[in-house]
Amino acid sequence: EVLVTFPQLVFGADVIVPTVAGTVSMRVSPGTASGQVLHLRGRGLPRVNGSGTGDLHVRVQVWTPDVDAMSDEERTLVKRLGELADSAAVSRLAAAFSAAGHELALVGGSVRDAFLNRDLTDLDFTTSARPDDILALVTPISDVQWDVGRDFGTIAARINGLTVEITTYRADAYDGETRKPIVQFGDTLEDDLVRRDFTVNAMALRLPERQLVDPWGGLDDLLARRISTPGAPEVSFGDDPLRMLRAARFTSQLGFTVAVESGAGDAANF
């Protein structure tokens, strides 16, 4: 049995739980009571003896803080992201994808910059839909579309005067010879997030559910103004050495510091 505690689930979250058979994802609602114990059960999931429908033998304890007990900074972050989710363009896009049965999430720098209250001239989304489906969904609700990034899974459009880019989940692989990945479409939001450069860029907001997906502590790092990587830093920077320069840019533009274990300290202090 594994006990995992997750604080500050303001919007709810997708929780990644380690087990002896790999990892299991579960969704926790924002209304989950503080201290409530949830048990994961389902067909085909790992258990102690055999497989089938049964208890995962994984215990997840979740507590959700009272908004009134949050710091002023935390309340401000929640308000900013909520206002973005309520905007006309985001609401229309979320409704269209939900009606078609596809997952959609605001992702990456858009979530980070919303938290930081920076100007957003365009928004990035990721989805379970494939490029042809994305184009079909955005065409009726947008006044212009661009598909120049179709081979990489990206369709862009202008909705209510706002430019959006929607990209199919990706699970890229690197060959060790070049920083350019081998583009592979993925099946889950979590696989899409783990390939991203830093934890502060590996957060997503599921829409229309408004569930914050933050498996690697990006919000904590953002509040601490800290740069770290979702996976092993030697792998992340080995795959794409330019990520070290991005770390340096974050330190100079946003006043972030680089976590010692990230291995990018030298690049951040040149």
PDB file of C-alpha atoms in Angstrom:
ATOM      1  CA  GLU A   1       0.000   0.000   0.000  1.00  0.00           C
ATOM      2  CA  VAL A   2       1.251   3.458  -0.912  1.00  0.00           C
ATOM      3  CA  LEU A   3       0.126   6.610   0.848  1.00  0.00           C
ATOM      4  CA  VAL A   4       0.446   9.822  -1.161  1.00  0.00           C
ATOM      5  CA  THR A   5      -0.671  13.214   0.121  1.00  0.00           C
ATOM      6  CA  PHE A   6      -1.487  16.078  -2.256  1.00  0.00           C
ATOM      7  CA  PRO A   7      -2.107  19.573  -0.867  1.00  0.00           C
ATOM      8  CA  GLN A   8      -3.558  22.674  -2.487  1.00  0.00           C
ATOM      9  CA  LEU A   9      -5.908  21.000  -4.963  1.00  0.00           C
ATOM     10  CA  VAL A  10      -7.722  24.247  -5.585  1.00  0.00           C
ATOM     11  CA  PHE A  11      -9.285  23.245  -8.894  1.00  0.00           C
ATOM     12  CA  GLY A  12      -9.077  19.507  -8.405  1.00  0.00           C
ATOM     13  CA  ALA A  13      -6.252  17.611 -10.060  1.00  0.00           C
ATOM     14  CA  ASP A  14      -5.074  14.578 -11.932  1.00  0.00           C
ATOM     15  CA  VAL A  15      -2.952  12.635  -9.480  1.00  0.00           C
ATOM     16  CA  ILE A  16      -0.115  10.361 -10.561  1.00  0.00           C
ATOM     17  CA  VAL A  17       0.249   7.457  -8.111  1.00  0.00           C
ATOM     18  CA  PRO A  18       3.318   5.166  -8.147  1.00  0.00           C
ATOM     19  CA  THR A  19       2.742   1.410  -7.796  1.00  0.00           C
ATOM     20  CA  VAL A  20       4.895  -1.666  -8.217  1.00  0.00           C
ATOM     21  CA  ALA A  21       3.339  -2.159 -11.640  1.00  0.00           C
ATOM     22  CA  GLY A  22       3.952   1.367 -12.873  1.00  0.00           C
ATOM     23  CA  THR A  23       1.922   4.514 -12.374  1.00  0.00           C
ATOM     24  CA  VAL A  24      -1.813   5.006 -12.125  1.00  0.00           C
ATOM     25  CA  SER A  25      -3.670   8.243 -12.820  1.00  0.00           C
ATOM     26  CA  MET A  26      -6.768   9.284 -10.916  1.00  0.00           C
ATOM     27  CA  ARG A  27      -8.834  12.433 -10.926  1.00  0.00           C
ATOM     28  CA  VAL A  28      -9.631  14.207  -7.676  1.00  0.00           C
ATOM     29  CA  SER A  29     -12.465  16.725  -7.543  1.00  0.00           C
ATOM     30  CA  PRO A  30     -12.014  20.142  -5.934  1.00  0.00           C
ATOM     31  CA  GLY A  31     -14.751  19.264  -3.429  1.00  0.00           C
ATOM     32  CA  THR A  32     -12.803  16.411  -1.850  1.00  0.00           C
ATOM     33  CA  ALA A  33     -12.861  16.869   1.929  1.00  0.00           C
ATOM     34  CA  SER A  34      -9.655  17.533   3.808  1.00  0.00           C
ATOM     35  CA  GLY A  35      -8.173  14.288   5.090  1.00  0.00           C
ATOM     36  CA  GLN A  36     -10.509  12.066   3.066  1.00  0.00           C
ATOM     37  CA  VAL A  37      -9.014   8.728   2.043  1.00  0.00           C
ATOM     38  CA  LEU A  38      -9.732   7.536  -1.486  1.00  0.00           C
ATOM     39  CA  HIS A  39      -9.164   4.034  -2.785  1.00  0.00           C
ATOM     40  CA  LEU A  40      -8.491   3.364  -6.458  1.00  0.00           C
ATOM     41  CA  ARG A  41     -10.431   0.478  -7.898  1.00  0.00           C
ATOM     42  CA  GLY A  42     -10.891  -0.649 -11.470  1.00  0.00           C
ATOM     43  CA  ARG A  43     -10.674  -3.439 -13.962  1.00  0.00           C
ATOM     44  CA  GLY A  44      -7.243  -4.487 -15.205  1.00  0.00           C
ATOM     45  CA  LEU A  45      -5.351  -2.415 -12.621  1.00  0.00           C
ATOM     46  CA  PRO A  46      -2.438  -3.833 -10.577  1.00  0.00           C
ATOM     47  CA  ARG A  47      -3.167  -5.590  -7.322  1.00  0.00           C
ATOM     48  CA  VAL A  48      -1.260  -7.838  -4.962  1.00  0.00           C
ATOM     49  CA  ASN A  49      -2.624 -11.153  -6.200  1.00  0.00           C
ATOM     50  CA  GLY A  50      -3.364 -11.360  -9.901  1.00  0.00           C
ATOM     51  CA  SER A  51      -5.346  -8.824 -11.863  1.00  0.00           C
ATOM     52  CA  GLY A  52      -8.918  -7.979 -12.677  1.00  0.00           C
ATOM     53  CA  THR A  53     -11.441  -5.763 -10.945  1.00  0.00           C
ATOM     54  CA  GLY A  54     -10.335  -4.904  -7.442  1.00  0.00           C
ATOM     55  CA  ASP A  55      -8.540  -2.657  -4.989  1.00  0.00           C
ATOM     56  CA  LEU A  56      -5.263  -1.208  -6.233  1.00  0.00           C
ATOM     57  CA  HIS A  57      -3.838  -1.359  -2.726  1.00  0.00           C
ATOM     58  CA  VAL A  58      -2.890   2.286  -3.162  1.00  0.00           C
ATOM     59  CA  ARG A  59      -4.178   4.761  -0.597  1.00  0.00           C
ATOM     60  CA  VAL A  60      -4.296   8.427  -1.542  1.00  0.00           C
ATOM     61  CA  GLN A  61      -4.991  10.983   1.130  1.00  0.00           C
ATOM     62  CA  VAL A  62      -6.089  14.314  -0.271  1.00  0.00           C
ATOM     63  CA  TRP A  63      -6.678  17.575   1.517  1.00  0.00           C
ATOM     64  CA  THR A  64      -8.126  20.700  -0.043  1.00  0.00           C
ATOM     65  CA  PRO A  65      -7.419  23.956   1.759  1.00  0.00           C
ATOM     66  CA  ASP A  66     -10.114  26.438   2.598  1.00  0.00           C
ATOM     67  CA  VAL A  67      -9.851  29.341   0.145  1.00  0.00           C
ATOM     68  CA  ASP A  68     -10.286  31.712   3.097  1.00  0.00           C
ATOM     69  CA  ALA A  69      -7.149  30.213   4.626  1.00  0.00           C
ATOM     70  CA  MET A  70      -5.017  30.782   1.543  1.00  0.00           C
ATOM     71  CA  SER A  71      -2.406  33.459   1.344  1.00  0.00           C
ATOM     72  CA  ASP A  72      -3.219  36.595  -0.625  1.00  0.00           C
ATOM     73  CA  GLU A  73      -0.829  35.433  -3.333  1.00  0.00           C
ATOM     74  CA  GLU A  74      -2.528  32.034  -3.652  1.00  0.00           C
ATOM     75  CA  ARG A  75      -5.984  33.615  -3.862  1.00  0.00           C
ATOM     76  CA  THR A  76      -4.731  35.969  -6.554  1.00  0.00           C
ATOM     77  CA  LEU A  77      -3.391  33.052  -8.613  1.00  0.00           C
ATOM     78  CA  VAL A  78      -6.706  31.219  -8.390  1.00  0.00           C
ATOM     79  CA  LYS A  79      -8.614  34.318  -9.450  1.00  0.00           C
ATOM     80  CA  ARG A  80      -6.390  34.921 -12.486  1.00  0.00           C
ATOM     81  CA  LEU A  81      -6.750  31.412 -13.837  1.00  0.00           C
ATOM     82  CA  GLY A  82     -10.482  31.421 -13.205  1.00  0.00           C
ATOM     83  CA  GLU A  83     -10.933  34.661 -15.120  1.00  0.00           C
ATOM     84  CA  LEU A  84      -9.038  33.210 -18.071  1.00  0.00           C
ATOM     85  CA  ALA A  85     -11.216  30.078 -18.057  1.00  0.00           C
ATOM     86  CA  ASP A  86     -14.309  32.326 -18.068  1.00  0.00           C
ATOM     87  CA  SER A  87     -13.194  34.339 -21.112  1.00  0.00           C
ATOM     88  CA  ALA A  88     -15.372  34.122 -24.224  1.00  0.00           C
ATOM     89  CA  ALA A  89     -12.756  32.464 -26.447  1.00  0.00           C
ATOM     90  CA  VAL A  90     -11.770  29.814 -23.902  1.00  0.00           C
ATOM     91  CA  SER A  91     -15.380  29.041 -22.985  1.00  0.00           C
ATOM     92  CA  ARG A  92     -16.397  28.566 -26.635  1.00  0.00           C
ATOM     93  CA  LEU A  93     -13.404  26.356 -27.355  1.00  0.00           C
ATOM     94  CA  ALA A  94     -13.934  24.225 -24.247  1.00  0.00           C
ATOM     95  CA  ALA A  95     -17.614  23.746 -25.028  1.00  0.00           C
ATOM     96  CA  ALA A  96     -16.899  22.666 -28.615  1.00  0.00           C
ATOM     97  CA  PHE A  97     -14.322  20.033 -27.644  1.00  0.00           C
ATOM     98  CA  SER A  98     -16.385  18.743 -24.725  1.00  0.00           C
ATOM     99  CA  ALA A  99     -19.464  18.328 -26.920  1.00  0.00           C
ATOM    100  CA  ALA A 100     -17.385  16.277 -29.375  1.00  0.00           C
ATOM    101  CA  GLY A 101     -16.054  14.020 -26.615  1.00  0.00           C
ATOM    102  CA  HIS A 102     -12.450  15.245 -26.770  1.00  0.00           C
ATOM    103  CA  GLU A 103     -10.208  16.280 -23.884  1.00  0.00           C
ATOM    104  CA  LEU A 104      -8.888  19.852 -23.890  1.00  0.00           C
ATOM    105  CA  ALA A 105      -6.508  21.660 -21.571  1.00  0.00           C
ATOM    106  CA  LEU A 106      -4.882  25.066 -21.390  1.00  0.00           C
ATOM    107  CA  VAL A 107      -1.215  24.265 -21.110  1.00  0.00           C
ATOM    108  CA  GLY A 108       2.364  25.377 -20.627  1.00  0.00           C
ATOM    109  CA  GLY A 109       3.351  29.007 -20.798  1.00  0.00           C
ATOM    110  CA  SER A 110      -0.272  30.111 -20.954  1.00  0.00           C
ATOM    111  CA  VAL A 111      -0.970  28.674 -17.488  1.00  0.00           C
ATOM    112  CA  ARG A 112       2.337  29.990 -16.145  1.00  0.00           C
ATOM    113  CA  ASP A 113       1.791  33.503 -17.502  1.00  0.00           C
ATOM    114  CA  ALA A 114      -1.812  33.589 -16.271  1.00  0.00           C
ATOM    115  CA  PHE A 115      -0.514  32.850 -12.780  1.00  0.00           C
ATOM    116  CA  LEU A 116       2.150  35.543 -13.188  1.00  0.00           C
ATOM    117  CA  ASN A 117      -0.426  38.052 -14.513  1.00  0.00           C
ATOM    118  CA  ARG A 118       1.584  38.608 -17.679  1.00  0.00           C
ATOM    119  CA  ASP A 119      -0.069  39.784 -20.889  1.00  0.00           C
ATOM    120  CA  LEU A 120      -1.382  36.881 -22.976  1.00  0.00           C
ATOM    121  CA  THR A 121      -1.407  37.641 -26.697  1.00  0.00           C
ATOM    122  CA  ASP A 122      -2.207  34.027 -27.593  1.00  0.00           C
ATOM    123  CA  LEU A 123      -3.118  30.818 -25.789  1.00  0.00           C
ATOM    124  CA  ASP A 124      -1.765  27.278 -26.061  1.00  0.00           C
ATOM    125  CA  PHE A 125      -3.969  24.225 -25.650  1.00  0.00           C
ATOM    126  CA  THR A 126      -3.400  20.492 -25.887  1.00  0.00           C
ATOM    127  CA  THR A 127      -6.028  17.892 -26.748  1.00  0.00           C
ATOM    128  CA  SER A 128      -6.780  14.247 -27.359  1.00  0.00           C
ATOM    129  CA  ALA A 129      -8.179  15.211 -30.782  1.00  0.00           C
ATOM    130  CA  ARG A 130      -6.088  14.633 -33.907  1.00  0.00           C
ATOM    131  CA  PRO A 131      -5.293  17.589 -36.227  1.00  0.00           C
ATOM    132  CA  ASP A 132      -8.134  16.940 -38.695  1.00  0.00           C
ATOM    133  CA  ASP A 133     -10.613  16.821 -35.827  1.00  0.00           C
ATOM    134  CA  ILE A 134      -9.175  19.998 -34.288  1.00  0.00           C
ATOM    135  CA  LEU A 135      -9.615  21.862 -37.565  1.00  0.00           C
ATOM    136  CA  ALA A 136     -13.186  20.618 -37.929  1.00  0.00           C
ATOM    137  CA  LEU A 137     -14.043  21.757 -34.399  1.00  0.00           C
ATOM    138  CA  VAL A 138     -12.515  25.232 -34.544  1.00  0.00           C
ATOM    139  CA  THR A 139     -13.716  26.196 -38.014  1.00  0.00           C
ATOM    140  CA  PRO A 140     -17.350  26.951 -37.028  1.00  0.00           C
ATOM    141  CA  ILE A 141     -16.334  29.082 -34.009  1.00  0.00           C
ATOM    142  CA  SER A 142     -13.395  31.002 -35.501  1.00  0.00           C
ATOM    143  CA  ASP A 143     -12.990  33.594 -38.240  1.00  0.00           C
ATOM    144  CA  VAL A 144      -9.632  32.323 -39.516  1.00  0.00           C
ATOM    145  CA  GLN A 145      -7.625  29.105 -39.208  1.00  0.00           C
ATOM    146  CA  TRP A 146      -4.005  28.155 -39.899  1.00  0.00           C
ATOM    147  CA  ASP A 147      -2.784  24.591 -40.408  1.00  0.00           C
ATOM    148  CA  VAL A 148       0.897  25.167 -41.177  1.00  0.00           C
ATOM    149  CA  GLY A 149       1.775  23.160 -38.061  1.00  0.00           C
ATOM    150  CA  ARG A 150      -0.465  20.223 -38.930  1.00  0.00           C
ATOM    151  CA  ASP A 151       2.480  17.792 -39.278  1.00  0.00           C
ATOM    152  CA  PHE A 152       3.389  18.603 -35.665  1.00  0.00           C
ATOM    153  CA  GLY A 153      -0.213  18.249 -34.517  1.00  0.00           C
ATOM    154  CA  THR A 154      -0.898  21.995 -34.263  1.00  0.00           C
ATOM    155  CA  ILE A 155      -3.870  23.925 -35.619  1.00  0.00           C
ATOM    156  CA  ALA A 156      -4.152  27.657 -34.942  1.00  0.00           C
ATOM    157  CA  ALA A 157      -7.262  29.825 -35.100  1.00  0.00           C
ATOM    158  CA  ARG A 158      -8.626  33.206 -34.084  1.00  0.00           C
ATOM    159  CA  ILE A 159     -11.631  33.054 -31.774  1.00  0.00           C
ATOM    160  CA  ASN A 160     -13.292  36.212 -30.456  1.00  0.00           C
ATOM    161  CA  GLY A 161     -10.215  38.167 -31.516  1.00  0.00           C
ATOM    162  CA  LEU A 162      -7.815  35.881 -29.622  1.00  0.00           C
ATOM    163  CA  THR A 163      -5.245  33.643 -31.334  1.00  0.00           C
ATOM    164  CA  VAL A 164      -5.197  30.079 -30.030  1.00  0.00           C
ATOM    165  CA  GLU A 165      -2.961  27.139 -30.889  1.00  0.00           C
ATOM    166  CA  ILE A 166      -4.315  23.656 -30.232  1.00  0.00           C
ATOM    167  CA  THR A 167      -1.897  20.725 -30.402  1.00  0.00           C
ATOM    168  CA  THR A 168      -2.603  17.005 -30.243  1.00  0.00           C
ATOM    169  CA  TYR A 169      -1.077  15.263 -27.206  1.00  0.00           C
ATOM    170  CA  ARG A 170       2.529  14.443 -27.996  1.00  0.00           C
ATOM    171  CA  ALA A 171       4.920  11.825 -26.678  1.00  0.00           C
ATOM    172  CA  ASP A 172       8.080  12.884 -28.479  1.00  0.00           C
ATOM    173  CA  ALA A 173      11.264  10.840 -28.523  1.00  0.00           C
ATOM    174  CA  TYR A 174      14.871  11.988 -29.033  1.00  0.00           C
ATOM    175  CA  ASP A 175      17.472  10.023 -30.978  1.00  0.00           C
ATOM    176  CA  GLY A 176      20.493  11.435 -29.116  1.00  0.00           C
ATOM    177  CA  GLU A 177      21.890  12.942 -32.311  1.00  0.00           C
ATOM    178  CA  THR A 178      19.815  16.118 -32.593  1.00  0.00           C
ATOM    179  CA  ARG A 179      17.767  18.366 -30.324  1.00  0.00           C
ATOM    180  CA  LYS A 180      14.829  18.045 -32.701  1.00  0.00           C
ATOM    181  CA  PRO A 181      12.453  15.369 -31.428  1.00  0.00           C
ATOM    182  CA  ILE A 182      10.844  12.588 -33.407  1.00  0.00           C
ATOM    183  CA  VAL A 183       7.234  13.736 -33.380  1.00  0.00           C
ATOM    184  CA  GLN A 184       4.855  11.133 -32.006  1.00  0.00           C
ATOM    185  CA  PHE A 185       1.240  11.753 -31.049  1.00  0.00           C
ATOM    186  CA  GLY A 186       0.360  10.701 -27.520  1.00  0.00           C
ATOM    187  CA  ASP A 187      -2.738   9.495 -25.723  1.00  0.00           C
ATOM    188  CA  THR A 188      -2.636  11.213 -22.334  1.00  0.00           C
ATOM    189  CA  LEU A 189      -2.160  14.680 -20.942  1.00  0.00           C
ATOM    190  CA  GLU A 190       0.396  13.401 -18.434  1.00  0.00           C
ATOM    191  CA  ASP A 191       2.655  12.019 -21.188  1.00  0.00           C
ATOM    192  CA  ASP A 192       2.415  15.365 -22.957  1.00  0.00           C
ATOM    193  CA  LEU A 193       3.422  17.297 -19.839  1.00  0.00           C
ATOM    194  CA  VAL A 194       6.438  15.181 -18.887  1.00  0.00           C
ATOM    195  CA  ARG A 195       8.205  16.045 -22.166  1.00  0.00           C
ATOM    196  CA  ARG A 196       8.169  19.784 -21.356  1.00  0.00           C
ATOM    197  CA  ASP A 197      11.244  21.703 -20.304  1.00  0.00           C
ATOM    198  CA  PHE A 198      10.441  22.969 -16.779  1.00  0.00           C
ATOM    199  CA  THR A 199       7.878  22.182 -14.102  1.00  0.00           C
ATOM    200  CA  VAL A 200       6.444  25.720 -14.329  1.00  0.00           C
ATOM    201  CA  ASN A 201       5.701  24.959 -17.993  1.00  0.00           C
ATOM    202  CA  ALA A 202       4.351  21.474 -17.238  1.00  0.00           C
ATOM    203  CA  MET A 203       1.054  22.579 -15.702  1.00  0.00           C
ATOM    204  CA  ALA A 204      -2.312  22.363 -17.432  1.00  0.00           C
ATOM    205  CA  LEU A 205      -5.890  23.334 -16.716  1.00  0.00           C
ATOM    206  CA  ARG A 206      -8.432  20.771 -17.926  1.00  0.00           C
ATOM    207  CA  LEU A 207     -11.436  22.399 -19.551  1.00  0.00           C
ATOM    208  CA  PRO A 208     -14.305  22.748 -19.004  1.00  0.00           C
ATOM    209  CA  GLU A 209     -13.708  20.870 -15.713  1.00  0.00           C
ATOM    210  CA  ARG A 210     -11.205  23.465 -14.446  1.00  0.00           C
ATOM    211  CA  GLN A 211      -8.964  20.805 -12.986  1.00  0.00           C
ATOM    212  CA  LEU A 212      -5.393  21.854 -12.439  1.00  0.00           C
ATOM    213  CA  VAL A 213      -3.002  19.116 -13.567  1.00  0.00           C
ATOM    214  CA  ASP A 214       0.349  19.619 -11.879  1.00  0.00           C
ATOM    215  CA  PRO A 215       2.063  16.248 -11.320  1.00  0.00           C
ATOM    216  CA  TRP A 216       5.565  17.711 -10.821  1.00  0.00           C
ATOM    217  CA  GLY A 217       4.922  20.626  -8.472  1.00  0.00           C
ATOM    218  CA  GLY A 218       5.046  23.436 -11.005  1.00  0.00           C
ATOM    219  CA  LEU A 219       2.845  25.717  -8.898  1.00  0.00           C
ATOM    220  CA  ASP A 220       5.090  25.283  -5.864  1.00  0.00           C
ATOM    221  CA  ASP A 221       8.120  26.069  -8.034  1.00  0.00           C
ATOM    222  CA  LEU A 222       6.375  29.115  -9.491  1.00  0.00           C
ATOM    223  CA  LEU A 223       5.534  30.463  -6.031  1.00  0.00           C
ATOM    224  CA  ALA A 224       9.157  29.875  -5.004  1.00  0.00           C
ATOM    225  CA  ARG A 225      10.411  31.449  -8.275  1.00  0.00           C
ATOM    226  CA  ARG A 226      12.380  28.266  -8.924  1.00  0.00           C
ATOM    227  CA  ILE A 227      13.365  26.471 -12.151  1.00  0.00           C
ATOM    228  CA  SER A 228      13.462  22.673 -12.135  1.00  0.00           C
ATOM    229  CA  THR A 229      12.711  19.938 -14.660  1.00  0.00           C
ATOM    230  CA  PRO A 230       9.787  17.456 -14.678  1.00  0.00           C
ATOM    231  CA  GLY A 231      12.080  14.502 -15.280  1.00  0.00           C
ATOM    232  CA  ALA A 232      15.733  13.786 -14.623  1.00  0.00           C
ATOM    233  CA  PRO A 233      17.663  16.996 -15.449  1.00  0.00           C
ATOM    234  CA  GLU A 234      20.494  15.168 -17.195  1.00  0.00           C
ATOM    235  CA  VAL A 235      17.957  13.621 -19.569  1.00  0.00           C
ATOM    236  CA  SER A 236      16.020  16.847 -20.109  1.00  0.00           C
ATOM    237  CA  PHE A 237      19.073  18.973 -20.889  1.00  0.00           C
ATOM    238  CA  GLY A 238      20.728  16.144 -22.810  1.00  0.00           C
ATOM    239  CA  ASP A 239      17.712  15.898 -25.105  1.00  0.00           C
ATOM    240  CA  ASP A 240      17.694  19.636 -25.785  1.00  0.00           C
ATOM    241  CA  PRO A 241      20.737  21.645 -24.601  1.00  0.00           C
ATOM    242  CA  LEU A 242      18.969  24.894 -25.526  1.00  0.00           C
ATOM    243  CA  ARG A 243      16.840  24.357 -22.437  1.00  0.00           C
ATOM    244  CA  MET A 244      19.814  25.627 -20.440  1.00  0.00           C
ATOM    245  CA  LEU A 245      19.563  28.932 -22.286  1.00  0.00           C
ATOM    246  CA  ARG A 246      15.830  29.040 -21.574  1.00  0.00           C
ATOM    247  CA  ALA A 247      16.620  28.558 -17.892  1.00  0.00           C
ATOM    248  CA  ALA A 248      18.973  31.516 -18.077  1.00  0.00           C
ATOM    249  CA  ARG A 249      16.255  33.591 -19.747  1.00  0.00           C
ATOM    250  CA  PHE A 250      13.828  32.789 -16.944  1.00  0.00           C
ATOM    251  CA  THR A 251      16.332  33.934 -14.343  1.00  0.00           C
ATOM    252  CA  SER A 252      16.977  37.227 -16.117  1.00  0.00           C
ATOM    253  CA  GLN A 253      13.415  38.064 -17.185  1.00  0.00           C
ATOM    254  CA  LEU A 254      11.365  36.720 -14.289  1.00  0.00           C
ATOM    255  CA  GLY A 255      13.823  36.687 -11.418  1.00  0.00           C
ATOM    256  CA  PHE A 256      13.693  32.898 -11.015  1.00  0.00           C
ATOM    257  CA  THR A 257      16.532  30.871  -9.529  1.00  0.00           C
ATOM    258  CA  VAL A 258      17.692  27.524 -10.866  1.00  0.00           C
ATOM    259  CA  ALA A 259      17.329  24.525  -8.562  1.00  0.00           C
ATOM    260  CA  VAL A 260      20.720  23.029  -7.751  1.00  0.00           C
ATOM    261  CA  GLU A 261      19.613  19.557  -8.819  1.00  0.00           C
ATOM    262  CA  SER A 262      18.542  20.876 -12.228  1.00  0.00           C
ATOM    263  CA  GLY A 263      22.119  20.978 -13.433  1.00  0.00           C
ATOM    264  CA  ALA A 264      21.482  24.252 -15.287  1.00  0.00           C
ATOM    265  CA  GLY A 265      23.145  26.504 -12.750  1.00  0.00           C
ATOM    266  CA  ASP A 266      26.183  27.137 -14.909  1.00  0.00           C
ATOM    267  CA  ALA A 267      24.010  28.272 -17.798  1.00  0.00           C
ATOM    268  CA  ALA A 268      21.989  30.533 -15.519  1.00  0.00           C
ATOM    269  CA  ASN A 269      25.061  32.282 -14.197  1.00  0.00           C
ATOM    270  CA  PHE A 270      27.157  32.876 -17.306  1.00  0.00           C
TER     271      PHE A 270
END
